[in-house]
């Protein structure tokens, strides 16, 4: 019996793709001795309670076990069985983070993608994703795509998120404009880490990933087709490794959000909300009332900062909208 440690890169219908880490990669326990399939991507099934996919997420670091019949040897190199015969996911290692939308574990960075137009930007959706990232200790990055469709709108959007303190990239996925800067950032920041592109359906996540991974075929679709089909083009989250090396980073495409997803969005407590807006931080504790909700009180330091232009108005609007959502949720509990 052999074993290996690796990331679940894809999971469809009870079959999982696991990229086994090469020896020396972070995530591999020191006690692991080199095994034939280390560094390869294998097809595996969950064992026991993991059989029906219960609890497995793309991005999970798992221990896989396999048998001699699970691979073929030729010229000293092993090839894993394509059907995953005898290859099982035995356990999930503790997670650094786990999200419901996008359904992924162990993310270190989240690239929140928004289009300048088509679909029209929805700041509340963007801000919700940013809050979720911050709340889960995941570093958020903002990508403004489709800058070709509305240059001024794109500048404004980018300005809002720069003012809020996030790294922002303005790109045109269709032509590749601005993409080298984003690719450089990814090359620099991602080694040894996991990241995902997230955002509304149709903003161009798969188009951008196609530029970053020219050898991978990402399915993309236009808006008209999308409406006809009434569903997302990308159907499952899938992680792609940036290199073959031990320090490779991993980047995932994820299905776009639809408004329906957001109705059932899993969330955090009302008390945690202000801390998920990093640009509020310098003002917290400086309001007149200690129990200030920062929504409509007088002498609220955050509202004063909004009036003075130090905090973008749209960010405060999102804050107020999320405050109402979480307040209702609290009552139901
Ligand atoms: N004008 C313009 N169109 C773009 C740009 N980037 C992507 N598109 C188009 O937008 C449409 C949607 O792109 P996708 O990459 O499929 O979007 P997605 O975010 O992956 O969508 P889902 O998989 O449904 O979540 C396609 O027709 C792309 O050609 C851009 O920078 N400018
Ligand atoms: Mg897509
Ligand atoms: Zn306040």
Short mmCIF file of C-alpha atoms and ligand atoms in Angstrom, two decimals:
data_model
loop_
_atom_site.label_atom_id
_atom_site.label_comp_id
_atom_site.label_asym_id
_atom_site.label_seq_id
_atom_site.Cartn_x
_atom_site.Cartn_y
_atom_site.Cartn_z
CA UNK A 1 0.00 0.00 0.00
CA UNK A 2 1.31 3.44 -0.97
CA UNK A 3 0.16 6.89 0.07
CA UNK A 4 0.46 10.51 -0.98
CA UNK A 5 -0.70 13.99 -0.05
CA UNK A 6 -2.27 16.44 -2.45
CA UNK A 7 -4.94 18.97 -3.31
CA UNK A 8 -8.37 18.07 -4.67
CA UNK A 9 -8.38 19.98 -7.96
CA UNK A 10 -11.80 18.90 -9.24
CA UNK A 11 -14.76 16.83 -8.07
CA UNK A 12 -17.57 15.68 -10.32
CA UNK A 13 -20.05 12.87 -9.66
CA UNK A 14 -18.12 11.17 -6.86
CA UNK A 15 -14.82 11.10 -8.79
CA UNK A 16 -12.06 13.45 -7.71
CA UNK A 17 -8.89 14.66 -9.33
CA UNK A 18 -6.09 14.98 -6.78
CA UNK A 19 -2.74 16.52 -7.62
CA UNK A 20 -0.31 14.63 -5.41
CA UNK A 21 2.41 16.93 -4.12
CA UNK A 22 6.05 16.24 -4.85
CA UNK A 23 8.28 15.46 -1.85
CA UNK A 24 9.34 18.62 -0.09
CA UNK A 25 6.22 20.63 -1.01
CA UNK A 26 4.57 22.47 1.86
CA UNK A 27 1.58 20.47 3.04
CA UNK A 28 3.40 17.13 2.86
CA UNK A 29 4.10 15.77 6.37
CA UNK A 30 7.81 15.34 7.09
CA UNK A 31 7.28 11.67 7.82
CA UNK A 32 6.18 10.98 4.22
CA UNK A 33 8.59 8.79 2.27
CA UNK A 34 8.67 9.18 -1.55
CA UNK A 35 6.08 7.02 -3.37
CA UNK A 36 5.56 6.12 -7.06
CA UNK A 37 2.75 8.61 -7.83
CA UNK A 38 4.10 11.66 -5.96
CA UNK A 39 3.78 14.79 -8.11
CA UNK A 40 1.11 13.27 -10.39
CA UNK A 41 -2.56 13.98 -10.81
CA UNK A 42 -4.68 10.93 -9.99
CA UNK A 43 -8.36 10.04 -10.17
CA UNK A 44 -9.66 8.99 -6.74
CA UNK A 45 -12.82 8.06 -4.89
CA UNK A 46 -13.70 9.05 -1.35
CA UNK A 47 -13.44 6.30 1.25
CA UNK A 48 -15.96 5.64 4.01
CA UNK A 49 -17.83 8.80 4.98
CA UNK A 50 -16.10 10.63 2.10
CA UNK A 51 -17.59 8.20 -0.42
CA UNK A 52 -20.53 10.27 -1.54
CA UNK A 53 -18.42 13.39 -1.61
CA UNK A 54 -19.69 14.23 1.87
CA UNK A 55 -17.57 17.10 3.03
CA UNK A 56 -14.95 17.17 0.30
CA UNK A 57 -14.18 20.53 -1.29
CA UNK A 58 -11.96 21.55 -4.18
CA UNK A 59 -8.80 22.86 -2.49
CA UNK A 60 -8.89 20.26 0.27
CA UNK A 61 -5.51 18.83 1.20
CA UNK A 62 -6.09 15.08 1.41
CA UNK A 63 -4.21 11.85 2.07
CA UNK A 64 -4.63 9.35 -0.74
CA UNK A 65 -3.83 5.63 -0.52
CA UNK A 66 -3.33 3.28 -3.46
CA UNK A 67 -2.29 -0.21 -4.39
CA UNK A 68 0.07 -1.84 -6.85
CA UNK A 69 -2.77 -2.27 -9.35
CA UNK A 70 -3.37 1.52 -9.25
CA UNK A 71 -0.44 2.32 -11.53
CA UNK A 72 1.64 0.93 -14.38
CA UNK A 73 5.44 1.14 -14.47
CA UNK A 74 7.29 1.84 -17.66
CA UNK A 75 10.95 2.90 -17.95
CA UNK A 76 11.04 3.51 -14.22
CA UNK A 77 8.10 5.96 -14.27
CA UNK A 78 4.64 5.27 -12.87
CA UNK A 79 1.40 6.12 -14.69
CA UNK A 80 -1.75 6.25 -12.54
CA UNK A 81 -4.77 4.18 -13.58
CA UNK A 82 -7.11 6.46 -15.52
CA UNK A 83 -10.18 4.99 -13.82
CA UNK A 84 -8.67 5.44 -10.36
CA UNK A 85 -8.74 1.70 -9.56
CA UNK A 86 -7.75 1.22 -5.93
CA UNK A 87 -7.00 4.93 -5.38
CA UNK A 88 -8.89 6.29 -2.36
CA UNK A 89 -9.10 9.56 -0.44
CA UNK A 90 -8.53 8.36 3.11
CA UNK A 91 -8.77 11.62 5.03
CA UNK A 92 -8.98 15.39 4.81
CA UNK A 93 -6.25 17.38 6.56
CA UNK A 94 -7.30 20.35 8.72
CA UNK A 95 -8.50 23.33 6.63
CA UNK A 96 -7.09 26.83 6.79
CA UNK A 97 -10.44 28.13 5.48
CA UNK A 98 -13.63 26.83 3.88
CA UNK A 99 -16.14 28.81 1.83
CA UNK A 100 -19.63 27.90 0.69
CA UNK A 101 -19.60 30.32 -2.28
CA UNK A 102 -17.35 29.60 -4.06
CA UNK A 103 -17.29 26.09 -2.57
CA UNK A 104 -13.58 25.82 -1.83
CA UNK A 105 -11.16 25.04 0.97
CA UNK A 106 -7.75 26.46 1.90
CA UNK A 107 -7.88 29.63 -0.20
CA UNK A 108 -5.13 32.13 0.58
CA UNK A 109 -6.21 34.70 -2.01
CA UNK A 110 -9.54 35.54 -3.65
CA UNK A 111 -9.61 37.45 -6.93
CA UNK A 112 -12.98 39.20 -6.86
CA UNK A 113 -13.82 39.90 -10.49
CA UNK A 114 -16.27 42.55 -11.69
CA UNK A 115 -17.05 43.78 -15.21
CA UNK A 116 -17.22 47.50 -16.04
CA UNK A 117 -20.31 46.58 -18.10
CA UNK A 118 -22.20 43.53 -19.46
CA UNK A 119 -23.14 42.49 -16.82
CA UNK A 120 -23.54 45.88 -15.12
CA UNK A 121 -21.41 46.03 -11.96
CA UNK A 122 -23.23 45.24 -8.72
CA UNK A 123 -21.18 46.77 -5.89
CA UNK A 124 -23.13 44.88 -3.23
CA UNK A 125 -22.13 41.52 -4.75
CA UNK A 126 -18.50 42.58 -4.96
CA UNK A 127 -18.51 43.92 -1.41
CA UNK A 128 -20.17 40.78 -0.06
CA UNK A 129 -17.42 38.64 -1.58
CA UNK A 130 -14.75 40.96 -0.19
CA UNK A 131 -16.32 40.75 3.29
CA UNK A 132 -16.40 36.97 3.15
CA UNK A 133 -12.75 36.86 2.12
CA UNK A 134 -11.67 39.23 4.89
CA UNK A 135 -13.77 37.39 7.47
CA UNK A 136 -12.11 34.07 6.52
CA UNK A 137 -8.57 35.42 6.58
CA UNK A 138 -8.28 35.24 2.77
CA UNK A 139 -6.46 38.11 1.06
CA UNK A 140 -8.83 39.82 -1.40
CA UNK A 141 -7.75 41.29 -4.74
CA UNK A 142 -10.11 43.17 -7.09
CA UNK A 143 -10.10 42.69 -10.87
CA UNK A 144 -12.05 45.14 -13.02
CA UNK A 145 -12.54 43.44 -16.39
CA UNK A 146 -14.15 44.58 -19.68
CA UNK A 147 -12.55 48.04 -19.35
CA UNK A 148 -13.04 48.31 -23.14
CA UNK A 149 -16.82 48.55 -22.69
CA UNK A 150 -16.86 51.51 -20.28
CA UNK A 151 -13.52 53.18 -19.63
CA UNK A 152 -14.87 55.81 -17.24
CA UNK A 153 -17.00 53.35 -15.31
CA UNK A 154 -14.00 51.04 -14.97
CA UNK A 155 -11.83 53.90 -13.61
CA UNK A 156 -14.50 54.79 -11.06
CA UNK A 157 -14.87 51.20 -9.89
CA UNK A 158 -11.11 50.77 -9.63
CA UNK A 159 -10.90 54.06 -7.70
CA UNK A 160 -13.46 52.88 -5.13
CA UNK A 161 -11.55 49.69 -4.38
CA UNK A 162 -8.13 51.35 -4.35
CA UNK A 163 -9.49 53.90 -1.89
CA UNK A 164 -10.75 51.01 0.23
CA UNK A 165 -7.19 49.65 0.28
CA UNK A 166 -7.43 46.58 -1.96
CA UNK A 167 -4.97 45.74 -4.75
CA UNK A 168 -6.84 46.46 -8.01
CA UNK A 169 -6.14 45.37 -11.60
CA UNK A 170 -7.87 46.95 -14.60
CA UNK A 171 -7.90 44.52 -17.52
CA UNK A 172 -9.47 43.59 -20.84
CA UNK A 173 -9.64 39.82 -20.88
CA UNK A 174 -10.73 39.81 -24.50
CA UNK A 175 -7.60 41.55 -25.83
CA UNK A 176 -5.17 40.85 -22.98
CA UNK A 177 -4.67 44.51 -22.08
CA UNK A 178 -3.46 44.85 -18.49
CA UNK A 179 -3.23 41.08 -18.08
CA UNK A 180 0.63 40.94 -17.86
CA UNK A 181 0.52 43.03 -14.64
CA UNK A 182 -2.03 40.64 -13.18
CA UNK A 183 0.00 37.62 -14.31
CA UNK A 184 3.14 39.12 -12.69
CA UNK A 185 1.26 39.60 -9.43
CA UNK A 186 0.09 35.99 -9.55
CA UNK A 187 3.63 34.71 -10.29
CA UNK A 188 4.96 36.73 -7.38
CA UNK A 189 2.29 36.09 -4.76
CA UNK A 190 0.97 32.62 -5.51
CA UNK A 191 3.88 30.16 -5.08
CA UNK A 192 2.84 27.64 -2.42
CA UNK A 193 -0.63 29.18 -2.14
CA UNK A 194 -4.20 28.60 -3.35
CA UNK A 195 -6.37 31.21 -5.04
CA UNK A 196 -9.66 31.45 -6.93
CA UNK A 197 -11.38 33.80 -9.33
CA UNK A 198 -14.91 34.59 -8.15
CA UNK A 199 -17.65 36.94 -9.27
CA UNK A 200 -20.95 37.19 -11.11
CA UNK A 201 -21.65 34.97 -14.10
CA UNK A 202 -20.35 36.50 -17.34
CA UNK A 203 -17.79 38.94 -15.92
CA UNK A 204 -15.03 37.09 -17.79
CA UNK A 205 -13.31 34.89 -15.19
CA UNK A 206 -12.72 31.98 -17.58
CA UNK A 207 -11.60 34.33 -20.37
CA UNK A 208 -8.95 35.83 -18.05
CA UNK A 209 -7.81 32.43 -16.80
CA UNK A 210 -7.44 31.34 -20.43
CA UNK A 211 -4.89 34.14 -20.86
CA UNK A 212 -3.01 33.16 -17.72
CA UNK A 213 -3.02 29.42 -18.62
CA UNK A 214 -2.81 29.42 -22.44
CA UNK A 215 -2.48 25.63 -22.53
CA UNK A 216 -5.76 25.00 -20.66
CA UNK A 217 -9.09 25.16 -22.52
CA UNK A 218 -11.55 27.15 -20.42
CA UNK A 219 -15.14 27.16 -21.50
CA UNK A 220 -16.40 30.69 -22.04
CA UNK A 221 -19.78 31.84 -23.25
CA UNK A 222 -21.47 35.00 -24.42
CA UNK A 223 -24.28 36.69 -22.60
CA UNK A 224 -26.99 35.93 -25.17
CA UNK A 225 -26.20 32.22 -25.08
CA UNK A 226 -26.21 32.41 -21.33
CA UNK A 227 -29.73 33.82 -21.13
CA UNK A 228 -31.02 31.19 -23.53
CA UNK A 229 -29.50 28.42 -21.48
CA UNK A 230 -30.35 30.08 -18.21
CA UNK A 231 -27.24 28.79 -16.50
CA UNK A 232 -23.57 29.48 -15.90
CA UNK A 233 -20.95 28.57 -18.47
CA UNK A 234 -18.47 27.28 -15.86
CA UNK A 235 -20.23 24.58 -13.85
CA UNK A 236 -17.62 23.41 -11.34
CA UNK A 237 -14.73 24.87 -9.42
CA UNK A 238 -11.41 23.58 -10.75
CA UNK A 239 -7.88 24.25 -9.53
CA UNK A 240 -4.98 24.59 -11.97
CA UNK A 241 -1.35 24.35 -10.90
CA UNK A 242 0.97 27.12 -12.05
CA UNK A 243 3.97 24.82 -12.35
CA UNK A 244 5.16 21.25 -11.83
CA UNK A 245 7.42 22.27 -8.96
CA UNK A 246 7.13 21.73 -5.22
CA UNK A 247 6.37 25.43 -4.67
CA UNK A 248 3.64 25.63 -7.30
CA UNK A 249 0.68 27.90 -6.67
CA UNK A 250 -2.85 26.88 -7.56
CA UNK A 251 -5.53 29.01 -9.17
CA UNK A 252 -9.19 28.06 -9.58
CA UNK A 253 -11.95 29.00 -11.96
CA UNK A 254 -15.34 28.93 -10.23
CA UNK A 255 -18.96 29.08 -11.42
CA UNK A 256 -20.35 32.63 -11.47
CA UNK A 257 -22.91 33.74 -8.95
CA UNK A 258 -26.49 34.21 -9.88
CA UNK A 259 -28.85 36.34 -7.82
CA UNK A 260 -30.45 33.16 -6.50
CA UNK A 261 -27.19 32.03 -4.91
CA UNK A 262 -27.03 35.23 -2.97
CA UNK A 263 -30.48 34.73 -1.44
CA UNK A 264 -29.16 31.62 0.31
CA UNK A 265 -25.74 33.04 0.94
CA UNK A 266 -24.11 31.76 4.06
CA UNK A 267 -22.81 34.55 6.22
CA UNK A 268 -21.33 35.68 9.50
CA UNK A 269 -22.63 37.55 12.53
CA UNK A 270 -23.74 41.18 12.64
CA UNK A 271 -21.05 42.03 15.20
CA UNK A 272 -18.31 40.94 12.81
CA UNK A 273 -19.52 43.10 9.91
CA UNK A 274 -17.60 46.38 10.56
CA UNK A 275 -14.28 44.51 10.78
CA UNK A 276 -14.81 43.07 7.29
CA UNK A 277 -14.51 46.59 5.81
CA UNK A 278 -10.75 47.21 6.22
CA UNK A 279 -11.05 50.94 5.46
CA UNK A 280 -13.38 51.40 8.48
CA UNK A 281 -10.68 50.28 10.88
CA UNK A 282 -9.05 53.64 11.68
CA UNK A 283 -12.46 55.02 12.72
CA UNK A 284 -13.81 52.17 14.82
CA UNK A 285 -14.15 53.17 18.47
CA UNK A 286 -14.24 56.89 17.58
CA UNK A 287 -18.02 57.29 17.24
CA UNK A 288 -20.04 59.21 19.83
CA UNK A 289 -22.05 56.15 20.89
CA UNK A 290 -20.17 53.03 21.88
CA UNK A 291 -22.94 50.87 20.36
CA UNK A 292 -22.94 52.90 17.11
CA UNK A 293 -24.15 50.77 14.17
CA UNK A 294 -22.48 53.21 11.69
CA UNK A 295 -25.69 53.23 9.62
CA UNK A 296 -27.44 56.48 10.55
CA UNK A 297 -26.27 57.77 13.95
CA UNK A 298 -25.10 61.35 14.40
CA UNK A 299 -21.45 61.85 15.25
CA UNK A 300 -20.53 58.54 13.67
CA UNK A 301 -16.82 58.60 12.77
CA UNK A 302 -17.39 56.29 9.82
CA UNK A 303 -20.23 58.37 8.36
CA UNK A 304 -18.07 61.47 8.84
CA UNK A 305 -15.26 59.76 6.89
CA UNK A 306 -17.74 58.94 4.11
CA UNK A 307 -18.84 62.61 3.99
CA UNK A 308 -15.20 63.73 3.90
CA UNK A 309 -14.54 61.37 0.98
CA UNK A 310 -12.10 59.14 2.87
CA UNK A 311 -14.44 56.12 2.62
CA UNK A 312 -16.16 55.49 -0.75
CA UNK A 313 -19.93 56.08 -0.58
CA UNK A 314 -20.79 52.87 -2.39
CA UNK A 315 -18.86 50.87 0.19
CA UNK A 316 -20.88 52.43 2.99
CA UNK A 317 -24.11 51.76 1.05
CA UNK A 318 -23.13 48.09 0.81
CA UNK A 319 -22.31 48.09 4.50
CA UNK A 320 -25.80 49.41 5.33
CA UNK A 321 -27.44 46.84 3.01
CA UNK A 322 -25.48 43.97 4.57
CA UNK A 323 -26.26 45.32 8.02
CA UNK A 324 -30.00 45.02 7.28
CA UNK A 325 -29.58 41.47 5.93
CA UNK A 326 -27.64 40.33 9.01
CA UNK A 327 -30.00 42.10 11.41
CA UNK A 328 -32.97 40.16 10.01
CA UNK A 329 -31.01 36.94 10.23
CA UNK A 330 -30.21 37.59 13.88
CA UNK A 331 -33.92 37.97 14.68
CA UNK A 332 -34.71 34.59 13.12
CA UNK A 333 -32.22 32.74 15.27
N1 LIG B 1 -15.97 43.23 -24.30
C1 LIG B 1 -15.37 42.33 -23.53
N2 LIG B 1 -15.89 41.08 -23.43
C2 LIG B 1 -15.25 40.19 -22.65
C3 LIG B 1 -14.07 40.51 -21.93
N3 LIG B 1 -13.69 39.43 -21.22
C4 LIG B 1 -14.60 38.47 -21.48
N4 LIG B 1 -15.55 38.91 -22.35
C5 LIG B 1 -16.71 38.16 -22.86
O1 LIG B 1 -17.64 37.97 -21.82
C6 LIG B 1 -18.34 36.74 -21.99
C7 LIG B 1 -18.33 35.92 -20.71
O2 LIG B 1 -17.01 35.50 -20.44
P1 LIG B 1 -16.68 34.22 -19.53
O3 LIG B 1 -15.19 34.19 -19.42
O4 LIG B 1 -17.38 33.02 -20.00
O5 LIG B 1 -17.32 34.68 -18.13
P2 LIG B 1 -17.32 33.89 -16.72
O6 LIG B 1 -17.12 34.92 -15.67
O7 LIG B 1 -16.35 32.79 -16.75
O8 LIG B 1 -18.82 33.33 -16.62
P3 LIG B 1 -19.38 32.05 -15.80
O9 LIG B 1 -18.52 30.87 -16.13
O10 LIG B 1 -20.79 31.88 -16.22
O11 LIG B 1 -19.29 32.43 -14.34
C8 LIG B 1 -17.67 36.04 -23.18
O12 LIG B 1 -18.45 36.26 -24.34
C9 LIG B 1 -16.34 36.74 -23.31
O13 LIG B 1 -15.82 36.77 -24.63
C10 LIG B 1 -13.55 41.84 -22.07
O14 LIG B 1 -12.52 42.22 -21.48
N5 LIG B 1 -14.25 42.69 -22.87
MG1 LIG B 2 -16.56 30.78 -16.47
ZN1 LIG B 3 -20.34 54.85 13.95
#
